[in-house]
Coordinates of C-alpha atoms in Angstrom, one line a residue:
R1 CA 73.9 149.0 101.2
F2 CA 72.2 149.1 97.8
M3 CA 73.7 145.7 96.8
E4 CA 72.5 144.4 100.1
A5 CA 69.0 145.7 99.3
T6 CA 69.1 143.9 96.0
D7 CA 70.3 140.7 97.7
L8 CA 67.3 140.8 100.0
M9 CA 65.3 139.8 96.9
I10 CA 67.3 136.8 95.8
H11 CA 64.1 134.7 96.0
R12 CA 62.6 136.8 93.2
G13 CA 65.5 136.1 90.9
P14 CA 68.0 133.4 91.9
D15 CA 69.4 132.9 88.4
D16 CA 71.5 136.1 88.0
E17 CA 72.3 139.5 89.4
G18 CA 73.3 142.8 87.9
Y19 CA 74.2 146.2 89.2
L20 CA 74.8 149.6 87.7
A21 CA 75.9 152.8 89.5
V22 CA 75.6 156.0 87.4
D23 CA 76.8 159.6 88.0
L24 CA 74.0 161.4 86.3
K25 CA 75.5 164.8 86.9
G26 CA 78.8 163.8 85.3
G27 CA 77.2 161.3 82.9
S28 CA 79.7 158.6 83.6
C29 CA 78.9 154.9 84.3
G30 CA 80.7 152.6 86.5
D31 CA 80.7 151.2 90.0
S32 CA 82.4 154.2 91.7
R33 CA 81.4 155.3 95.2
R34 CA 79.9 158.6 93.8
F35 CA 76.7 158.0 92.0
D36 CA 73.3 159.5 91.7
L37 CA 71.5 156.4 90.5
F38 CA 71.9 152.8 91.4
L39 CA 70.1 150.0 89.6
G40 CA 70.2 146.5 91.1
H41 CA 68.4 143.5 89.5
R42 CA 67.8 139.9 90.5
R43 CA 66.9 137.7 87.4
L44 CA 64.6 134.8 87.2
A45 CA 65.5 133.4 83.7
I46 CA 62.4 132.0 81.9
I47 CA 62.4 132.9 78.2
D48 CA 66.1 133.1 77.3
L49 CA 68.2 131.2 79.8
S50 CA 71.5 132.6 78.4
S51 CA 73.5 135.5 79.8
A52 CA 72.2 137.6 76.9
G53 CA 69.2 138.4 79.2
K54 CA 71.4 140.0 81.9
Q55 CA 70.1 143.2 83.4
P56 CA 70.5 146.1 83.6
M57 CA 70.3 145.8 79.9
L58 CA 72.0 148.4 77.8
A59 CA 71.2 149.9 74.4
A60 CA 72.4 152.6 72.0
G61 CA 76.0 152.8 73.2
N62 CA 74.9 152.5 76.8
R63 CA 72.7 155.6 76.6
Y64 CA 69.6 153.6 77.7
Q65 CA 69.5 151.2 80.6
L66 CA 66.6 149.0 81.6
I67 CA 65.8 146.9 84.6
Y68 CA 62.5 145.0 84.3
N69 CA 60.4 142.4 86.1
G70 CA 57.5 140.8 84.3
E71 CA 56.5 139.3 81.0
I72 CA 55.5 140.9 77.7
Y73 CA 53.0 138.5 76.2
N74 CA 53.1 140.0 72.7
Y75 CA 56.9 140.4 72.5
L76 CA 57.2 138.1 69.5
E77 CA 54.8 140.3 67.5
L78 CA 56.6 143.4 68.7
R79 CA 59.9 141.8 67.8
S80 CA 58.8 141.1 64.3
E81 CA 57.5 144.7 63.9
L82 CA 60.8 146.1 65.1
K83 CA 62.8 143.8 62.9
S84 CA 60.9 145.0 59.9
R85 CA 62.1 148.5 60.8
G86 CA 65.7 147.4 60.8
H87 CA 66.3 146.5 64.4
V88 CA 68.7 143.6 65.2
F89 CA 68.3 141.5 68.3
F90 CA 71.0 139.7 70.2
S91 CA 68.9 137.6 72.5
D92 CA 65.5 135.9 72.6
T93 CA 64.3 137.9 75.6
D94 CA 61.2 140.0 76.0
T95 CA 63.5 142.4 77.9
E96 CA 65.5 143.3 74.7
V97 CA 62.2 143.8 72.8
L98 CA 60.9 146.0 75.6
L99 CA 64.1 148.0 75.7
T100 CA 64.0 148.5 71.9
C101 CA 60.4 149.6 72.0
L102 CA 61.2 152.1 74.7
T103 CA 64.2 153.5 72.9
E104 CA 62.2 153.9 69.7
C105 CA 58.8 155.0 71.0
G106 CA 59.4 156.4 74.5
R107 CA 56.3 156.5 76.6
K108 CA 54.1 155.6 73.6
A109 CA 55.6 152.1 73.8
F110 CA 53.3 151.3 76.8
A111 CA 50.2 151.4 74.6
K112 CA 51.7 148.6 72.5
L113 CA 52.4 146.3 75.4
N114 CA 50.3 143.4 76.5
G115 CA 51.7 141.9 79.7
M116 CA 52.7 142.6 83.2
W117 CA 55.7 144.6 84.2
A118 CA 57.5 146.8 86.7
L119 CA 60.5 148.7 85.2
A120 CA 63.0 151.5 85.4
F121 CA 64.1 152.9 82.0
V122 CA 67.0 155.3 82.2
D123 CA 68.1 157.8 79.5
L124 CA 71.6 158.9 80.4
K125 CA 71.7 161.6 77.8
E126 CA 68.5 163.2 79.0
R127 CA 69.4 162.3 82.6
S128 CA 66.0 160.8 83.2
V129 CA 64.5 157.8 84.8
L130 CA 61.0 156.5 83.9
L131 CA 59.3 154.1 86.3
S132 CA 56.3 152.2 85.1
R133 CA 54.2 149.2 86.1
D134 CA 51.5 147.4 84.2
R135 CA 48.0 148.8 84.0
F136 CA 46.6 146.4 86.7
G137 CA 49.6 146.6 89.0
I138 CA 50.2 142.8 88.8
K139 CA 54.0 143.4 89.2
P140 CA 54.7 145.4 92.3
L141 CA 56.6 148.7 92.2
Y142 CA 57.0 150.5 95.5
V143 CA 58.3 154.0 95.5
L144 CA 59.6 156.2 98.4
M145 CA 60.3 159.9 97.9
D146 CA 62.4 160.8 100.9
D147 CA 64.1 164.3 101.2
D148 CA 66.5 164.4 98.3
A149 CA 66.3 160.8 97.2
I150 CA 63.8 158.4 95.5
Y151 CA 64.0 154.7 96.2
F152 CA 62.1 152.1 94.2
A153 CA 61.9 148.3 94.4
S154 CA 59.5 145.4 94.1
E155 CA 59.6 144.9 97.8
V156 CA 59.4 147.4 100.7
K157 CA 62.2 145.7 102.6
A158 CA 64.6 146.6 99.9
I159 CA 63.6 150.2 100.1
C160 CA 64.1 150.2 103.9
R161 CA 67.6 148.7 103.5
G162 CA 68.5 151.2 100.8
A163 CA 67.2 154.2 102.7
R164 CA 68.9 152.8 105.9
R165 CA 65.8 153.4 108.0
R166 CA 62.6 151.9 109.3
F167 CA 59.3 153.6 108.8
P168 CA 56.5 153.8 111.4
V169 CA 53.5 151.6 110.8
N170 CA 50.3 153.6 110.0
A171 CA 47.8 151.8 112.2
K172 CA 44.8 153.3 110.4
A173 CA 46.1 152.2 107.0
V174 CA 46.7 148.7 108.2
A175 CA 43.2 148.5 109.7
R176 CA 41.7 149.8 106.5
F177 CA 43.8 147.3 104.4
I178 CA 42.7 144.3 106.6
G179 CA 39.1 145.5 106.5
Q180 CA 39.1 145.7 102.8
S181 CA 40.8 142.4 102.4
L182 CA 38.2 140.7 104.6
L183 CA 35.4 142.3 102.6
D184 CA 36.9 140.8 99.4
A185 CA 37.0 137.3 100.9

């Protein structure tokens, strides 16, 4: 069902797809049927059209995993800065630069970024997942906390498919949204 949820968003990234299933409790990676974390990605290749930009992107012996949607405008400057500190890059993607920034600086990396993004950054050693979106929310990131699971995606329909359920419409929220939208017109 999670691959189906990712496939619902093929229009967001028709160039490539990538999946990762992780057993955070056991720490193993693979595509087994027992997993605590599933990452699915649809890629729209813009900067580096090669397969080197495939996501989820891995770093530091697969300790870190990143799925990301967006564009980091200052990635060339960040890349130069990171190269000067000894980092080696294998692609021309802003994704690899972002992943390297996150592995080196953690949450402090966001202060360095100029761009738009929605991402999930996974540290398998710490068994943690960091979700982030840009300061202005240009790139969508929807999150559902449901009982013992957390679902996230760039579109609500993928969350509904992953969670295997529909959610009731909140009529008051819809009316408020439409009212605010009409006021902005």
